Short mmCIF file of C-alpha atoms in Angstrom, two decimals:
data_model
loop_
_atom_site.label_atom_id
_atom_site.label_comp_id
_atom_site.label_asym_id
_atom_site.label_seq_id
_atom_site.Cartn_x
_atom_site.Cartn_y
_atom_site.Cartn_z
CA MET A 1 -84.54 49.91 37.08
CA SER A 2 -86.22 46.83 38.16
CA ALA A 3 -87.96 46.37 41.64
CA PHE A 4 -85.50 43.70 42.34
CA GLN A 5 -82.42 46.09 41.67
CA ARG A 6 -84.22 48.60 43.70
CA LYS A 7 -84.44 46.38 46.84
CA LEU A 8 -80.86 45.29 46.41
CA ASP A 9 -79.69 48.93 46.54
CA ILE A 10 -81.98 49.50 49.39
CA LEU A 11 -80.00 46.97 51.48
CA GLN A 12 -76.73 48.59 50.24
CA PHE A 13 -77.69 51.83 52.07
CA VAL A 14 -78.66 50.19 55.28
CA PRO A 15 -75.98 50.12 58.00
CA SER A 16 -75.29 47.61 60.61
CA ALA A 17 -76.39 48.14 64.10
CA PRO A 18 -76.05 50.16 66.22
CA ARG A 19 -76.13 52.76 63.41
CA LYS A 20 -79.50 53.45 61.73
CA VAL A 21 -80.82 55.14 58.73
CA SER A 22 -84.35 56.78 57.95
CA SER A 23 -86.60 56.12 54.99
CA ARG A 24 -85.90 59.65 53.85
CA GLN A 25 -82.16 59.11 53.78
CA ILE A 26 -82.59 55.78 51.84
CA PHE A 27 -84.78 57.56 49.34
CA GLU A 28 -82.28 60.27 48.75
CA ASN A 29 -79.52 57.92 48.35
CA LEU A 30 -81.55 56.02 45.75
CA ARG A 31 -82.17 59.12 43.89
CA ASN A 32 -78.60 60.08 43.70
CA CYS A 33 -77.46 56.58 42.35
CA GLY A 34 -80.09 56.60 39.55
CA HIS A 35 -83.43 55.72 40.88
CA GLN A 36 -85.28 58.85 39.44
CA HIS A 37 -88.76 57.56 39.11
CA ILE A 38 -89.46 56.34 42.88
CA ASP A 39 -91.45 57.85 45.75
CA MET A 40 -91.21 57.69 49.54
CA ARG A 41 -94.15 55.32 49.74
CA THR A 42 -92.31 52.93 47.39
CA ILE A 43 -89.28 52.90 49.60
CA GLN A 44 -91.39 52.26 52.78
CA ARG A 45 -93.12 49.39 51.13
CA ASP A 46 -90.00 47.76 49.80
CA SER A 47 -88.40 48.20 53.37
CA VAL A 48 -91.32 46.62 55.04
CA ASN A 49 -91.32 43.74 52.54
CA LEU A 50 -87.56 43.02 52.91
CA GLU A 51 -88.04 43.09 56.66
CA THR A 52 -90.95 40.56 56.40
CA ILE A 53 -88.79 38.08 54.35
CA GLY A 54 -86.27 37.82 57.17
CA LEU A 55 -83.50 36.65 54.86
CA PHE A 56 -81.39 39.90 54.95
CA GLY A 57 -81.36 40.92 58.69
CA LEU A 58 -83.15 44.11 58.01
CA GLU A 59 -84.88 45.43 61.21
CA VAL A 60 -86.56 48.76 61.99
CA ASP A 61 -86.44 50.84 65.38
CA LYS A 62 -90.01 52.14 65.76
CA ARG A 63 -89.29 53.76 69.28
CA SER A 64 -89.26 57.27 67.88
CA LYS A 65 -89.84 59.01 64.41
CA PRO A 66 -88.53 58.86 61.84
CA TYR A 67 -88.23 55.13 62.16
CA GLY A 68 -84.51 53.93 61.89
CA TRP A 69 -83.73 50.93 59.72
CA PHE A 70 -80.60 48.83 60.27
CA ILE A 71 -78.98 45.32 59.77
CA SER A 72 -79.11 43.32 62.80
CA ALA A 73 -75.55 42.89 64.38
CA ASN A 74 -76.25 38.93 64.68
CA PHE A 75 -76.99 38.82 60.90
CA LYS A 76 -74.89 36.47 58.85
CA LYS A 77 -74.51 37.70 55.36
CA LEU A 78 -74.92 34.17 54.08
CA ASN A 79 -78.02 32.58 55.55
CA VAL A 80 -76.73 29.45 57.18
CA SER A 81 -80.23 27.75 57.18
CA LEU A 82 -80.50 28.16 53.22
CA MET A 83 -77.02 26.63 52.58
CA ASP A 84 -77.29 24.25 49.61
CA GLY A 85 -74.93 21.32 48.99
CA ASN A 86 -72.72 23.06 46.43
CA THR A 87 -71.93 25.94 49.08
CA ALA A 88 -71.51 23.39 51.65
CA LEU A 89 -68.84 21.54 49.63
CA ALA A 90 -67.07 24.91 48.92
CA PHE A 91 -67.12 25.61 52.71
CA LYS A 92 -65.65 22.32 53.49
CA VAL A 93 -62.92 22.61 50.99
CA LEU A 94 -62.24 26.13 52.58
CA GLN A 95 -62.17 24.57 56.12
CA GLN A 96 -59.48 21.98 55.08
CA SER A 97 -57.14 24.51 53.57
CA GLY A 98 -57.89 27.72 55.56
CA ALA A 99 -55.27 27.65 58.28
CA THR A 100 -53.82 30.97 57.15
CA LEU A 101 -56.92 32.89 57.35
CA PRO A 102 -57.25 35.43 60.17
CA ASN A 103 -58.36 34.17 63.47
CA THR A 104 -61.44 36.44 63.26
CA THR A 105 -62.40 35.18 59.85
CA LEU A 106 -62.18 31.51 61.05
CA HIS A 107 -64.26 32.30 63.97
CA GLU A 108 -67.00 33.90 61.89
CA LEU A 109 -67.00 31.07 59.46
CA GLN A 110 -67.39 28.38 62.20
CA PRO A 111 -71.14 28.32 61.86
CA TYR A 112 -70.75 27.72 58.02
CA PHE A 113 -68.15 25.18 58.62
CA ALA A 114 -70.43 23.27 60.87
CA LYS A 115 -73.55 23.61 58.60
CA ALA A 116 -71.53 22.36 55.67
CA SER A 117 -70.40 19.24 57.62
CA GLN A 118 -74.13 18.61 58.68
CA ILE A 119 -75.37 18.88 55.10
CA LEU A 120 -72.82 16.54 53.61
CA ASN A 121 -73.00 13.95 56.24
CA GLN A 122 -76.74 13.79 55.99
CA ASP A 123 -76.22 12.17 52.56
CA SER A 124 -72.97 10.02 52.40
CA ASN A 125 -73.85 8.63 49.10
CA SER A 126 -74.52 12.05 47.41
CA LEU A 127 -72.37 13.12 44.32
CA LEU A 128 -70.95 16.13 46.35
CA THR A 129 -69.90 13.73 49.16
CA HIS A 130 -68.43 11.51 46.37
CA TRP A 131 -66.56 14.49 45.05
CA LEU A 132 -65.03 15.37 48.38
CA LYS A 133 -63.82 11.90 48.67
CA SER A 134 -62.42 11.68 45.24
CA VAL A 135 -60.45 14.99 45.01
CA ALA A 136 -57.50 16.12 46.89
CA ASP A 137 -54.70 18.58 46.73
CA SER A 138 -51.76 16.52 47.59
CA GLN A 139 -48.18 18.05 47.53
CA VAL A 140 -45.49 15.52 47.18
CA SER A 141 -42.09 16.65 48.40
CA GLN A 142 -39.26 15.10 50.58
CA PRO A 143 -40.46 12.28 52.78
CA LEU A 144 -40.00 14.39 55.80
CA LEU A 145 -42.53 14.95 58.69
CA PRO A 146 -43.31 18.61 59.27
CA PRO A 147 -41.87 20.14 62.50
CA GLU A 148 -44.28 20.86 65.42
CA ILE A 149 -45.58 24.32 65.45
CA ASP A 150 -46.74 26.03 68.76
CA ALA A 151 -50.44 26.53 68.09
CA ASP A 152 -50.77 29.36 70.48
CA SER A 153 -48.04 31.20 68.92
CA PHE A 154 -49.35 30.65 65.49
CA ASP A 155 -52.71 32.24 66.48
CA ARG A 156 -51.26 35.23 68.20
CA LEU A 157 -49.02 35.88 65.00
CA LYS A 158 -52.05 35.79 62.72
CA SER A 159 -53.75 38.27 65.21
CA ALA A 160 -50.90 40.47 65.25
CA ILE A 161 -50.64 40.52 61.35
CA PHE A 162 -54.43 41.16 61.10
CA PHE A 163 -54.50 44.06 63.74
CA LYS A 164 -51.10 45.43 62.54
CA LYS A 165 -49.46 45.15 66.06
CA GLN A 166 -45.98 44.65 67.12
CA ILE A 167 -45.07 41.42 68.96
CA SER A 168 -42.45 40.09 71.49
CA ALA A 169 -41.23 36.69 70.94
CA ASP A 170 -38.46 34.17 71.74
CA ILE A 171 -36.80 33.26 68.29
CA LYS A 172 -34.25 30.31 67.66
CA ARG A 173 -31.21 31.55 66.09
CA PHE A 174 -28.92 29.34 63.82
CA PHE A 175 -25.25 29.70 63.39
CA LYS A 176 -23.60 29.04 60.14
CA SER A 177 -20.32 28.03 61.89
CA GLY A 178 -21.82 24.97 63.27
CA ASN A 179 -25.07 23.17 64.44
CA ALA A 180 -25.47 25.27 67.57
CA THR A 181 -28.70 27.10 68.11
CA ILE A 182 -30.02 29.45 70.72
CA TRP A 183 -33.19 30.93 71.82
CA LYS A 184 -33.09 34.77 71.87
CA HIS A 185 -35.93 37.02 73.21
CA TYR A 186 -36.92 40.07 70.88
CA ASP A 187 -39.04 42.97 71.58
CA LYS A 188 -40.58 45.28 68.87
CA VAL A 189 -41.09 42.62 66.09
CA ASN A 190 -42.97 44.00 62.99
CA PRO A 191 -45.18 41.31 61.72
CA MET A 192 -45.38 41.66 57.83
CA GLY A 193 -47.03 38.36 56.90
CA LEU A 194 -47.14 34.56 56.50
CA VAL A 195 -46.17 32.38 53.50
CA LYS A 196 -46.22 28.77 52.57
CA GLN A 197 -43.13 28.05 50.59
CA ASP A 198 -42.14 24.49 49.33
CA GLY A 199 -44.17 23.06 52.24
CA ARG A 200 -42.68 25.27 54.90
CA GLN A 201 -44.46 27.95 56.84
CA LEU A 202 -42.70 31.16 57.08
CA PHE A 203 -43.25 34.16 59.19
CA VAL A 204 -41.92 37.41 57.55
CA CYS A 205 -41.07 40.19 59.80
CA THR A 206 -38.78 43.27 60.49
CA PHE A 207 -37.31 44.41 63.90
CA GLY A 208 -37.64 47.83 65.34
CA SER A 209 -38.27 51.14 63.34
CA LEU A 210 -34.81 51.44 61.74
CA HIS A 211 -33.82 48.26 60.56
CA LYS A 212 -35.36 47.70 57.20
CA ARG A 213 -34.18 44.10 56.31
CA ARG A 214 -37.19 41.58 55.98
CA TYR A 215 -36.71 38.03 57.58
CA ALA A 216 -38.49 35.00 56.74
CA LEU A 217 -38.35 32.79 59.79
CA PRO A 218 -39.80 29.11 60.06
CA LEU A 219 -42.77 29.13 62.47
CA GLN A 220 -41.29 26.23 64.51
CA SER A 221 -38.61 28.69 65.35
CA ILE A 222 -40.99 31.24 67.29
CA ARG A 223 -42.42 30.59 70.74
CA ASN A 224 -43.78 32.70 73.57
CA VAL A 225 -45.35 35.23 71.12
CA ALA A 226 -47.14 38.11 72.86
CA ILE A 227 -48.93 40.90 71.13
CA THR A 228 -48.06 44.30 72.36
CA ASP A 229 -50.25 47.58 72.24
CA GLU A 230 -47.72 49.14 69.81
CA ASP A 231 -48.57 49.56 66.13
CA CYS A 232 -46.47 47.85 63.52
CA GLN A 233 -43.79 50.46 62.62
CA GLN A 234 -43.01 49.09 59.03
CA ALA A 235 -45.43 48.35 56.15
CA PHE A 236 -45.27 47.02 52.55
CA GLY A 237 -44.75 49.69 49.77
CA GLU A 238 -47.63 49.96 47.09
CA SER A 239 -45.97 47.45 44.73
CA GLU A 240 -44.80 44.84 47.43
CA HIS A 241 -46.43 41.70 48.87
CA VAL A 242 -45.28 38.94 51.15
CA LYS A 243 -44.63 36.56 48.19
CA SER A 244 -42.14 38.73 46.61
CA LEU A 245 -40.19 39.06 49.76
CA THR A 246 -39.59 35.21 49.94
CA ALA A 247 -39.03 34.67 46.23
CA SER A 248 -35.67 33.01 45.45
CA ASN A 249 -32.93 35.02 43.84
CA LYS A 250 -33.66 34.55 40.16
CA THR A 251 -30.67 33.98 37.37
CA GLU A 252 -32.01 33.39 34.17
CA ILE A 253 -30.07 30.89 32.10
CA GLN A 254 -30.74 29.17 28.84
CA LEU A 255 -30.67 25.39 29.91
CA LYS A 256 -29.81 22.57 27.56
CA LEU A 257 -30.13 19.00 28.59
CA LEU A 258 -29.55 15.69 26.94
CA VAL A 259 -32.55 13.74 28.36
CA ASN A 260 -33.52 9.90 28.20
CA ASN A 261 -36.66 9.63 26.23
CA ASN A 262 -38.04 7.44 29.01
CA ALA A 263 -37.73 10.17 31.71
CA LEU A 264 -41.04 10.45 33.36
CA PHE A 265 -41.53 14.24 33.38
CA LEU A 266 -41.13 14.12 29.54
CA LEU A 267 -43.47 11.05 29.16
CA HIS A 268 -46.13 13.13 31.17
CA GLY A 269 -45.93 16.28 29.07
CA TYR A 270 -44.51 18.56 31.85
CA LYS A 271 -42.45 21.66 30.81
CA LEU A 272 -39.61 23.49 32.48
CA SER A 273 -40.71 26.72 30.91
CA GLU A 274 -43.11 27.93 28.31
CA ASP A 275 -40.35 28.27 25.65
CA GLN A 276 -39.20 24.65 26.12
CA VAL A 277 -38.27 22.96 22.90
CA ILE A 278 -37.57 19.21 22.58
CA SER A 279 -35.68 17.92 19.47
CA ALA A 280 -34.31 14.68 18.35
CA ALA A 281 -30.60 14.01 19.64
CA HIS A 282 -27.71 12.40 17.83
CA ILE A 283 -27.87 9.51 20.47
CA ALA A 284 -30.56 6.82 20.17
CA GLY A 285 -33.20 6.99 23.03
CA LYS A 286 -32.30 10.59 23.96
CA SER A 287 -33.67 13.99 23.24
CA LEU A 288 -32.30 17.49 23.32
CA LEU A 289 -34.24 19.80 25.44
CA THR A 290 -33.74 23.67 25.72
CA ALA A 291 -35.59 26.04 27.81
CA THR A 292 -35.17 29.38 29.58
CA VAL A 293 -35.37 28.84 33.30
CA ASN A 294 -34.16 30.37 36.65
CA ASP A 295 -31.05 28.96 38.07
CA ASN A 296 -32.01 28.26 41.74
CA ASN A 297 -31.86 25.79 44.35
CA LYS A 298 -35.26 24.39 43.48
CA LEU A 299 -34.12 23.76 39.77
CA ARG A 300 -30.80 22.10 40.90
CA ALA A 301 -32.65 19.70 43.31
CA PHE A 302 -35.14 18.85 40.58
CA LEU A 303 -32.26 18.24 38.03
CA ARG A 304 -30.46 16.20 40.80
CA GLY A 305 -33.42 13.98 41.34
CA LEU A 306 -33.38 13.14 37.65
CA GLY A 307 -30.13 11.33 38.28
CA ASP A 308 -28.62 9.76 35.15
CA ASN A 309 -31.75 10.33 33.01
CA ILE A 310 -30.24 13.65 32.04
CA GLU A 311 -26.81 15.29 31.30
CA VAL A 312 -26.44 19.11 31.52
CA ILE A 313 -24.95 20.47 28.27
CA ALA A 314 -25.23 24.19 28.91
CA PRO A 315 -24.71 26.53 30.55
CA ARG A 316 -20.99 25.84 31.38
CA GLU A 317 -21.36 26.86 34.99
CA LEU A 318 -24.25 24.50 35.75
CA ARG A 319 -22.44 21.69 33.91
CA HIS A 320 -19.45 22.31 36.08
CA TYR A 321 -21.69 22.27 39.23
CA PHE A 322 -22.88 18.70 38.35
CA LEU A 323 -19.41 17.46 37.28
CA GLU A 324 -17.92 18.54 40.71
CA LEU A 325 -20.98 16.87 42.47
CA THR A 326 -20.40 13.60 40.50
CA LYS A 327 -16.86 13.44 41.52
CA ALA A 328 -17.64 14.15 45.00
CA LEU A 329 -20.19 11.31 44.98
CA PHE A 330 -17.82 9.06 43.39
CA ILE A 331 -15.25 9.58 45.78
CA LYS A 332 -17.59 9.07 48.66
CA TYR A 333 -19.27 5.79 47.46
CA SER A 334 -16.03 4.19 46.01
CA SER A 335 -14.15 4.35 49.23
CA GLU A 336 -13.35 0.91 50.61
CA GLN A 337 -13.68 2.04 54.06
CA ALA A 338 -16.73 0.39 55.73
CA VAL A 339 -19.15 2.53 57.51
CA SER A 340 -19.59 1.00 60.97
CA GLU A 341 -23.11 0.80 62.21
#
């Protein structure tokens, strides 16, 4: 193996402080992983060389023999002082979109975020800064301002998820019979995860040790969060993850639409599914679209938004849904009763 690979492997076997490892232990580990043609002198020389470079946090304790090698507790795996422009751009994008990262991770990344901003600000006319100004991830949905989320509670929820600890919290309950709501205090809440779904931020949890149902609660409905000393009493199974718990119920249907040829999603080449097929219709200016899709609230909201650009031909249940919706809208908007302001 090359000298470069040998030095990388040396670093792999050096623990972080306060633990230490001797040159002899490093030597034996290297022999066990395939470095057969080496001797102790080579390992000692390589270690001193890596320490002298000063980029890898390698230090040695010479107070007693055998000397102990360790990685400094203050060492950052990515050397901040050597950050280049491309790395700075990556950290800047991560900073803008990393709200759901664990608090400990965000804290550790603060020096990188600060260095990235410094590098990009030094040359406001650079191609990298131009890229940052020119590209954005913008999600267009309903024109609503998001509800205010309690920042302290959000931080505590992330910490509880990260350390797998139960929480106590006040949770707003909604009653289906009306618009009434009530704040109710809960103990022994098991944090399962966070997910951003259609612009909403949801906290997934269970309650106690026996109740297995998973709940997805809007973050604005949680306040006065306190982390307890109790371990989380429920966890995901091997094949589970948080996104699967918040997925909508899926009923697969064979959708058939009569679509105006000037409908924007057709003009821009979007598909409702991979097996979507568009063919000429018997009516001028229209096309027949077929696709295998999941019949859920998101699909129906999208189809409603297309208005009279489409007509649902099949399945019959979905066509009936739009027929009844059209009747209700016609009655509502054709009423002669004036709406008083």
